[in-house]
Amino acid sequence: MALRPEFELIGSLFRPLAEGAPEALSLADDAALIPARCGQEQVVSVDTVLAGVHFLETDPPGDVARKALRVNLSDMAAMGADPAGFLLAALLSDRLDDGWMEAFHAGLKADMETFGLSLYGGDTVSTPGPFGFSVTILGYVPEGMALRRSGAAPGDDVWLSGTLGDGALGLLACRDDPALAGLAPEHHQWLSERYRCPRPRVSLGRALRGLASAAMDVSDGLFNDAAHMARASGVCVEIDRSALPLSPAARILCQSDARFLETAVTGGDDYELLFCAPETVRDRVLAAGQASGTPVTRIGRVTGPGEGQVSLRDVGGAPFRPRRGGWVHLAGGSGDDGSGGCSPGDAVENAG
Ligand code: ADP
Ligand code: MG
């Protein structure tokens, strides 16, 4: 069953999703009209996922839809913004058919409900190349309250939400990497699902307004991203390796082989929040974590002014130097290609 023509696609799949949003003008005009909100700033971001680069062409279409939305929601979380809606640019190839689009639509609809998102509009084009989806997300934050990367100060604590490395180790699991052969099936599956379905920390981001001095989401590996935040803030940071929060599955792997810890520290796709906050608000940060149902762990300290240096060490121990700065396949390959599916039942404790 081939893909139906563009206008039929828009009318049958996307228009129903835009029904609840007056801003979308029923997808019957040239653009959306989004009213300004008094006392708020608009927060806008775009992220694209491409077949063969950010997901596998064979991935379940609903998972592709969810990933396309969630990587964008993670950017909203990192800014402390309340996500409101999005525009969707669909780059469709003739390898897709109506059945694929219906399943994509179902995944999109489910996550729109989970996260309270409106569809404002988009664009539909056909491409001879790999298909993909570009989401432009729009959110709001009270004026002056957005979380930025640039406010960390010497003496601040460094915090991380959730657990570290499940995304990168999950990619190995999705690829059935032989390095994970000894891992129990339930851990294997848990890691794959963490890779397939990021959990954007929207509630935590919102709860950190006025508390965090700097924040960002970890998408390119803790080691790299900590350096980005430190550089933006003009500081250097020290991370305590033994404090890094690991899931049971990641812990088993890291204890079995130090290379897994390297993957966890430098690997991408975690979509956790990395943030700094003054020591004086420690209790309030813990309370923000609890209120948003998100574990938060103190993993280090801003040690002084600097140019983005990150050191990783055991308390009182020798520095730990990951050999590589970004996501690297254990066997020596590289790239951020490949993804599995995400199960509809996956935890989204930060929804809404
Ligand atoms: P034009 O080509 O004149 O810019 P389009 O045909 O691209 O107009 O779009 C018509 C309407 O359909 C617009 O409101 C647009 O936002 C909406 N639209 C097109 N593609 C999508 C999509 N993939 N998702 C949501 N809305 C879409
Ligand atoms: Mg258009």
Coordinates of C-alpha atoms and ligand atoms in Angstrom, one line a residue:
M1 CA 0.0 0.0 0.0
A2 CA 1.7 3.1 -1.2
L3 CA 1.7 6.4 0.6
R4 CA -1.3 8.5 0.0
P5 CA -0.8 12.0 -1.5
E6 CA 0.4 14.9 0.7
F7 CA -2.9 16.6 1.2
E8 CA -4.6 13.4 2.1
L9 CA -1.9 12.6 4.6
I10 CA -2.3 16.0 6.2
G11 CA -6.0 15.8 6.3
S12 CA -6.4 12.3 7.5
L13 CA -3.4 12.0 9.9
F14 CA -2.2 15.4 11.1
R15 CA -5.4 17.5 11.1
P16 CA -7.1 15.3 13.7
L17 CA -4.0 15.6 15.9
A18 CA -4.2 19.4 15.7
E19 CA -7.9 19.6 16.5
G20 CA -7.5 20.5 20.1
A21 CA -5.2 23.4 19.3
P22 CA -6.8 26.7 18.1
E23 CA -3.3 27.9 17.3
A24 CA -3.1 25.4 14.4
L25 CA -6.1 27.0 12.6
S26 CA -7.2 23.4 11.7
L27 CA -4.0 23.2 9.5
A28 CA -6.0 25.1 6.9
D29 CA -3.9 28.2 6.7
D30 CA -0.3 29.1 5.9
A31 CA 1.1 29.2 9.4
A32 CA 0.1 28.8 13.0
L33 CA -0.9 31.8 15.2
I34 CA 0.5 31.5 18.6
P35 CA -0.6 34.1 21.2
A36 CA 2.1 35.6 23.4
R37 CA 1.7 34.8 27.1
C38 CA 2.1 37.7 29.5
G39 CA 5.1 37.4 31.8
Q40 CA 6.5 34.4 29.9
E41 CA 9.3 33.8 27.5
Q42 CA 8.9 31.5 24.5
V43 CA 11.5 28.7 24.4
V44 CA 12.1 27.2 21.0
S45 CA 14.2 24.4 19.8
V46 CA 14.5 22.0 16.8
D47 CA 15.9 18.5 16.5
T48 CA 15.8 16.1 13.6
V49 CA 15.9 12.3 13.6
L50 CA 17.0 10.5 10.3
A51 CA 16.7 6.9 9.4
G52 CA 20.0 5.2 9.5
V53 CA 21.5 7.9 11.7
H54 CA 19.3 8.3 14.7
F55 CA 17.1 5.3 14.4
L56 CA 17.0 2.1 12.3
E57 CA 14.8 2.1 9.2
T58 CA 13.2 -1.1 10.5
D59 CA 12.3 0.4 13.9
P60 CA 8.7 0.4 14.9
P61 CA 7.2 3.6 13.5
G62 CA 5.5 4.5 16.8
D63 CA 8.9 4.5 18.5
V64 CA 10.3 6.8 15.8
A65 CA 7.6 9.3 16.5
R66 CA 8.2 9.1 20.3
K67 CA 11.9 9.5 19.9
A68 CA 11.5 12.5 17.6
L69 CA 9.3 14.2 20.3
R70 CA 11.3 13.1 23.3
V71 CA 14.7 14.4 22.2
N72 CA 13.0 17.7 21.8
L73 CA 11.2 17.5 25.2
S74 CA 14.6 16.9 26.8
D75 CA 15.8 20.3 25.5
M76 CA 12.7 21.9 27.0
A77 CA 13.6 20.2 30.3
A78 CA 17.1 21.4 30.1
M79 CA 15.8 25.0 29.9
G80 CA 13.3 24.6 32.7
A81 CA 10.5 25.2 30.2
D82 CA 7.0 23.9 30.1
P83 CA 6.6 22.3 26.6
A84 CA 3.4 23.5 24.9
G85 CA 3.4 22.3 21.3
F86 CA 5.4 21.5 18.2
L87 CA 5.7 21.7 14.4
L88 CA 6.5 18.6 12.5
A89 CA 8.5 18.5 9.3
A90 CA 8.0 15.0 7.8
L91 CA 10.6 14.0 5.1
L92 CA 9.0 11.0 3.6
S93 CA 10.4 8.5 1.2
D94 CA 8.6 6.1 -1.1
R95 CA 9.8 3.2 1.0
L96 CA 7.1 4.2 3.6
D97 CA 3.5 3.2 3.2
D98 CA 0.2 4.1 4.7
G99 CA 0.4 1.4 7.4
W100 CA 3.8 2.8 8.5
M101 CA 2.3 6.3 8.7
E102 CA -0.7 5.1 10.7
A103 CA 1.6 3.5 13.3
F104 CA 3.7 6.6 13.4
H105 CA 0.6 8.7 14.0
A106 CA -0.5 6.4 16.9
G107 CA 2.9 6.8 18.6
L108 CA 2.8 10.6 18.1
K109 CA -0.7 10.8 19.5
A110 CA 0.2 8.7 22.6
D111 CA 3.1 11.0 23.5
M112 CA 1.2 14.2 22.7
E113 CA -1.3 13.0 25.4
T114 CA 1.4 11.9 27.8
F115 CA 3.2 15.2 27.7
G116 CA 0.3 17.5 27.0
L117 CA 1.5 18.7 23.6
S118 CA -0.4 20.5 20.8
L119 CA 0.4 20.1 17.1
Y120 CA 0.7 23.5 15.6
G121 CA 1.6 22.6 12.0
G122 CA 4.4 21.3 9.9
D123 CA 5.6 20.5 6.5
T124 CA 5.4 17.4 4.4
V125 CA 7.9 16.7 1.7
S126 CA 9.1 13.6 -0.2
T127 CA 12.7 12.8 -0.4
P128 CA 14.8 10.3 -2.5
G129 CA 17.2 10.0 0.5
P130 CA 16.7 8.6 4.0
F131 CA 13.4 9.5 5.6
G132 CA 13.2 11.5 8.8
F133 CA 11.3 13.9 11.0
S134 CA 12.3 17.3 12.2
V135 CA 10.4 18.6 15.3
T136 CA 10.4 22.2 16.3
I137 CA 9.2 22.4 19.8
L138 CA 7.8 25.4 21.6
G139 CA 7.6 25.9 25.4
Y140 CA 7.2 28.7 28.0
V141 CA 9.2 29.8 31.0
P142 CA 8.4 32.7 33.3
E143 CA 10.5 35.7 32.3
G144 CA 14.1 35.4 33.5
M145 CA 13.7 32.0 34.9
A146 CA 15.1 29.8 32.1
L147 CA 17.9 27.4 33.1
R148 CA 21.1 28.3 31.2
R149 CA 24.4 26.6 30.9
S150 CA 26.4 29.6 31.9
G151 CA 25.6 30.3 35.6
A152 CA 27.7 27.7 37.4
A153 CA 30.0 29.3 40.1
P154 CA 33.0 28.0 42.1
G155 CA 31.8 26.0 45.1
D156 CA 28.6 24.8 43.4
D157 CA 27.6 21.2 43.6
V158 CA 27.3 19.2 40.3
W159 CA 24.2 17.0 40.1
L160 CA 22.9 14.4 37.7
S161 CA 19.3 13.1 37.3
G162 CA 18.5 9.4 36.9
T163 CA 21.3 7.0 36.0
L164 CA 24.3 7.3 33.8
G165 CA 25.2 5.3 30.7
D166 CA 22.1 3.3 30.1
G167 CA 21.6 5.0 26.7
A168 CA 25.0 4.1 25.4
L169 CA 25.0 0.6 26.9
G170 CA 21.4 0.2 25.6
L171 CA 22.7 0.9 22.1
L172 CA 25.1 -2.0 22.5
A173 CA 22.1 -4.1 23.7
C174 CA 19.9 -3.1 20.8
R175 CA 22.7 -4.2 18.4
D176 CA 23.1 -7.5 20.3
D177 CA 26.7 -6.7 20.8
P178 CA 28.6 -9.9 21.9
A179 CA 30.2 -7.9 24.7
L180 CA 26.9 -8.1 26.5
A181 CA 26.4 -11.8 26.0
G182 CA 26.8 -12.7 29.7
L183 CA 24.1 -10.1 30.8
A184 CA 20.8 -11.5 32.1
P185 CA 18.0 -11.1 29.6
E186 CA 16.0 -8.7 31.9
H187 CA 19.0 -6.4 32.2
H188 CA 19.6 -6.6 28.4
Q189 CA 16.0 -5.7 27.7
W190 CA 16.0 -2.9 30.3
L191 CA 19.0 -1.3 28.7
S192 CA 17.6 -1.5 25.2
E193 CA 14.4 0.2 26.3
R194 CA 16.4 3.0 27.9
Y195 CA 18.0 3.6 24.6
R196 CA 14.9 3.3 22.6
C197 CA 12.7 5.5 24.8
P198 CA 14.4 8.5 26.4
R199 CA 12.7 9.8 29.5
P200 CA 12.8 13.6 29.2
R201 CA 13.1 15.2 32.7
V202 CA 10.5 17.9 32.1
S203 CA 9.1 18.0 35.7
L204 CA 12.6 18.1 37.2
G205 CA 13.6 20.9 34.9
R206 CA 10.6 22.9 35.9
A207 CA 11.3 22.2 39.6
L208 CA 14.9 23.5 39.3
R209 CA 13.9 27.0 38.2
G210 CA 15.4 29.4 40.7
L211 CA 17.6 26.6 42.2
A212 CA 20.0 25.5 39.5
S213 CA 22.8 27.9 38.6
A214 CA 23.4 26.0 35.3
A215 CA 21.7 23.1 33.5
M216 CA 21.8 21.1 30.3
D217 CA 20.7 17.7 29.1
V218 CA 23.2 15.0 28.6
S219 CA 23.0 13.8 25.0
D220 CA 26.6 13.6 23.9
G221 CA 28.1 11.9 27.0
L222 CA 28.6 13.2 30.5
F223 CA 32.3 13.9 30.0
N224 CA 31.7 16.0 26.9
D225 CA 28.6 17.7 28.2
A226 CA 30.1 18.6 31.5
A227 CA 32.9 20.3 29.6
H228 CA 30.3 22.3 27.6
M229 CA 28.6 23.5 30.7
A230 CA 31.8 24.3 32.5
R231 CA 33.1 26.2 29.5
A232 CA 29.9 28.2 29.2
S233 CA 30.2 29.1 32.9
G234 CA 33.9 29.8 32.8
V235 CA 34.7 27.2 35.5
C236 CA 36.3 23.8 36.0
V237 CA 34.6 20.9 37.6
E238 CA 35.6 17.7 39.4
I239 CA 33.4 14.6 39.1
D240 CA 33.6 11.9 41.7
R241 CA 33.7 8.6 39.8
S242 CA 32.4 6.6 42.7
A243 CA 29.4 8.8 43.0
L244 CA 28.1 8.3 39.5
P245 CA 24.6 6.8 39.7
L246 CA 24.4 3.5 37.8
S247 CA 21.4 1.3 37.1
P248 CA 21.6 -2.3 38.3
A249 CA 22.3 -3.4 34.7
A250 CA 25.0 -0.8 34.1
R251 CA 26.5 -1.6 37.5
I252 CA 26.9 -5.2 36.6
L253 CA 28.6 -4.3 33.3
C254 CA 30.9 -1.7 34.8
Q255 CA 32.0 -4.0 37.5
S256 CA 32.8 -6.7 35.0
D257 CA 34.9 -4.5 32.6
A258 CA 36.3 -1.0 33.0
R259 CA 35.6 -0.3 29.3
F260 CA 31.8 -0.3 30.1
L261 CA 32.4 2.5 32.6
E262 CA 34.2 4.4 29.9
T263 CA 31.2 3.9 27.6
A264 CA 28.9 5.0 30.3
V265 CA 30.8 8.2 31.0
T266 CA 31.5 9.2 27.4
G267 CA 28.5 7.7 25.7
G268 CA 25.5 9.6 24.4
D269 CA 21.7 9.3 24.5
D270 CA 21.2 9.5 28.2
Y271 CA 18.9 12.5 28.1
E272 CA 19.4 13.1 31.8
L273 CA 19.8 16.6 33.3
L274 CA 23.2 17.7 34.4
F275 CA 23.1 20.8 36.6
C276 CA 24.9 22.8 39.2
A277 CA 23.5 24.5 42.3
P278 CA 24.9 26.2 45.3
E279 CA 25.7 24.1 48.3
T280 CA 23.2 26.1 50.3
V281 CA 20.2 24.7 48.4
R282 CA 21.2 21.0 48.6
D283 CA 18.0 20.1 50.5
R284 CA 15.8 22.0 48.1
V285 CA 17.4 20.2 45.1
L286 CA 16.7 16.9 46.8
A287 CA 13.1 18.0 47.5
A288 CA 12.8 19.1 43.8
G289 CA 13.9 15.6 42.8
Q290 CA 11.4 14.0 45.1
A291 CA 8.5 16.3 44.0
S292 CA 9.2 15.5 40.4
G293 CA 9.7 11.8 41.0
T294 CA 13.2 11.9 39.6
P295 CA 16.3 10.6 41.4
V296 CA 19.0 13.2 41.6
T297 CA 22.6 12.5 42.7
R298 CA 25.4 14.8 43.7
I299 CA 28.3 13.8 41.5
G300 CA 30.9 16.5 41.9
R301 CA 31.8 20.1 42.5
V302 CA 32.7 23.2 40.7
T303 CA 36.3 23.6 41.9
G304 CA 37.2 27.0 40.6
P305 CA 37.3 29.4 37.7
G306 CA 38.5 27.8 34.5
E307 CA 38.0 27.1 30.8
G308 CA 35.8 24.0 30.9
Q309 CA 38.2 21.5 32.4
V310 CA 36.5 18.3 33.7
S311 CA 38.4 15.9 35.9
L312 CA 37.0 12.6 36.9
R313 CA 38.4 10.9 40.0
D314 CA 37.8 8.6 42.9
V315 CA 37.6 10.4 46.2
G316 CA 41.2 10.7 47.3
G317 CA 42.2 8.6 44.3
A318 CA 43.9 8.9 40.9
P319 CA 42.2 10.7 38.1
F320 CA 40.2 8.5 35.7
R321 CA 40.8 9.4 32.1
P322 CA 38.4 8.1 29.6
R323 CA 40.4 7.4 26.4
R324 CA 37.8 8.9 24.2
G325 CA 35.6 11.9 24.5
G326 CA 32.4 10.9 22.9
W327 CA 30.2 7.9 22.1
V328 CA 32.3 5.1 20.9
H329 CA 31.4 1.5 20.2
L330 CA 33.2 -0.9 22.5
A331 CA 34.5 -2.9 19.5
G332 CA 36.0 0.2 18.0
G333 CA 33.3 1.4 15.6
S334 CA 31.8 4.9 16.1
G335 CA 28.7 6.9 15.4
D336 CA 25.3 7.3 16.9
D337 CA 23.4 5.2 14.5
G338 CA 20.9 2.5 15.2
S339 CA 18.1 2.3 17.6
G340 CA 15.5 -0.2 18.6
G341 CA 11.9 0.4 19.5
C342 CA 10.4 1.9 22.6
S343 CA 7.6 0.1 24.3
P344 CA 4.5 2.1 25.0
G345 CA 4.6 1.0 28.6
D346 CA 8.0 2.5 29.3
A347 CA 8.2 4.7 32.3
V348 CA 7.6 8.4 31.8
E349 CA 7.6 9.6 35.3
N350 CA 8.0 13.2 34.3
A351 CA 5.1 13.4 32.0
G352 CA 3.0 16.5 31.9
Ligands
ADP1 P1 2.5 25.4 2.0 O1 3.2 24.4 1.2 O2 1.6 26.3 1.3 O3 3.4 26.1 3.0 P2 1.6 23.1 3.3 O4 0.9 22.4 2.3 O5 3.0 22.8 3.6 O6 1.4 24.6 2.9 O7 0.8 23.0 4.7 C1 -0.6 23.1 4.7 C2 -1.0 23.1 6.2 O8 -0.7 21.8 6.7 C3 -0.2 24.0 7.1 O9 -1.1 24.5 8.1 C4 0.9 23.2 7.7 O10 1.3 23.6 8.9 C5 0.2 21.8 7.8 N1 1.1 20.7 7.7 C6 1.8 20.3 6.6 N2 2.5 19.2 6.9 C7 2.3 18.9 8.2 C8 2.8 17.9 9.1 N3 3.7 17.0 8.7 N4 2.4 17.9 10.3 C9 1.5 18.9 10.7 N5 1.0 19.8 10.0 C10 1.4 19.8 8.7
MG2 MG 4.8 24.0 3.6

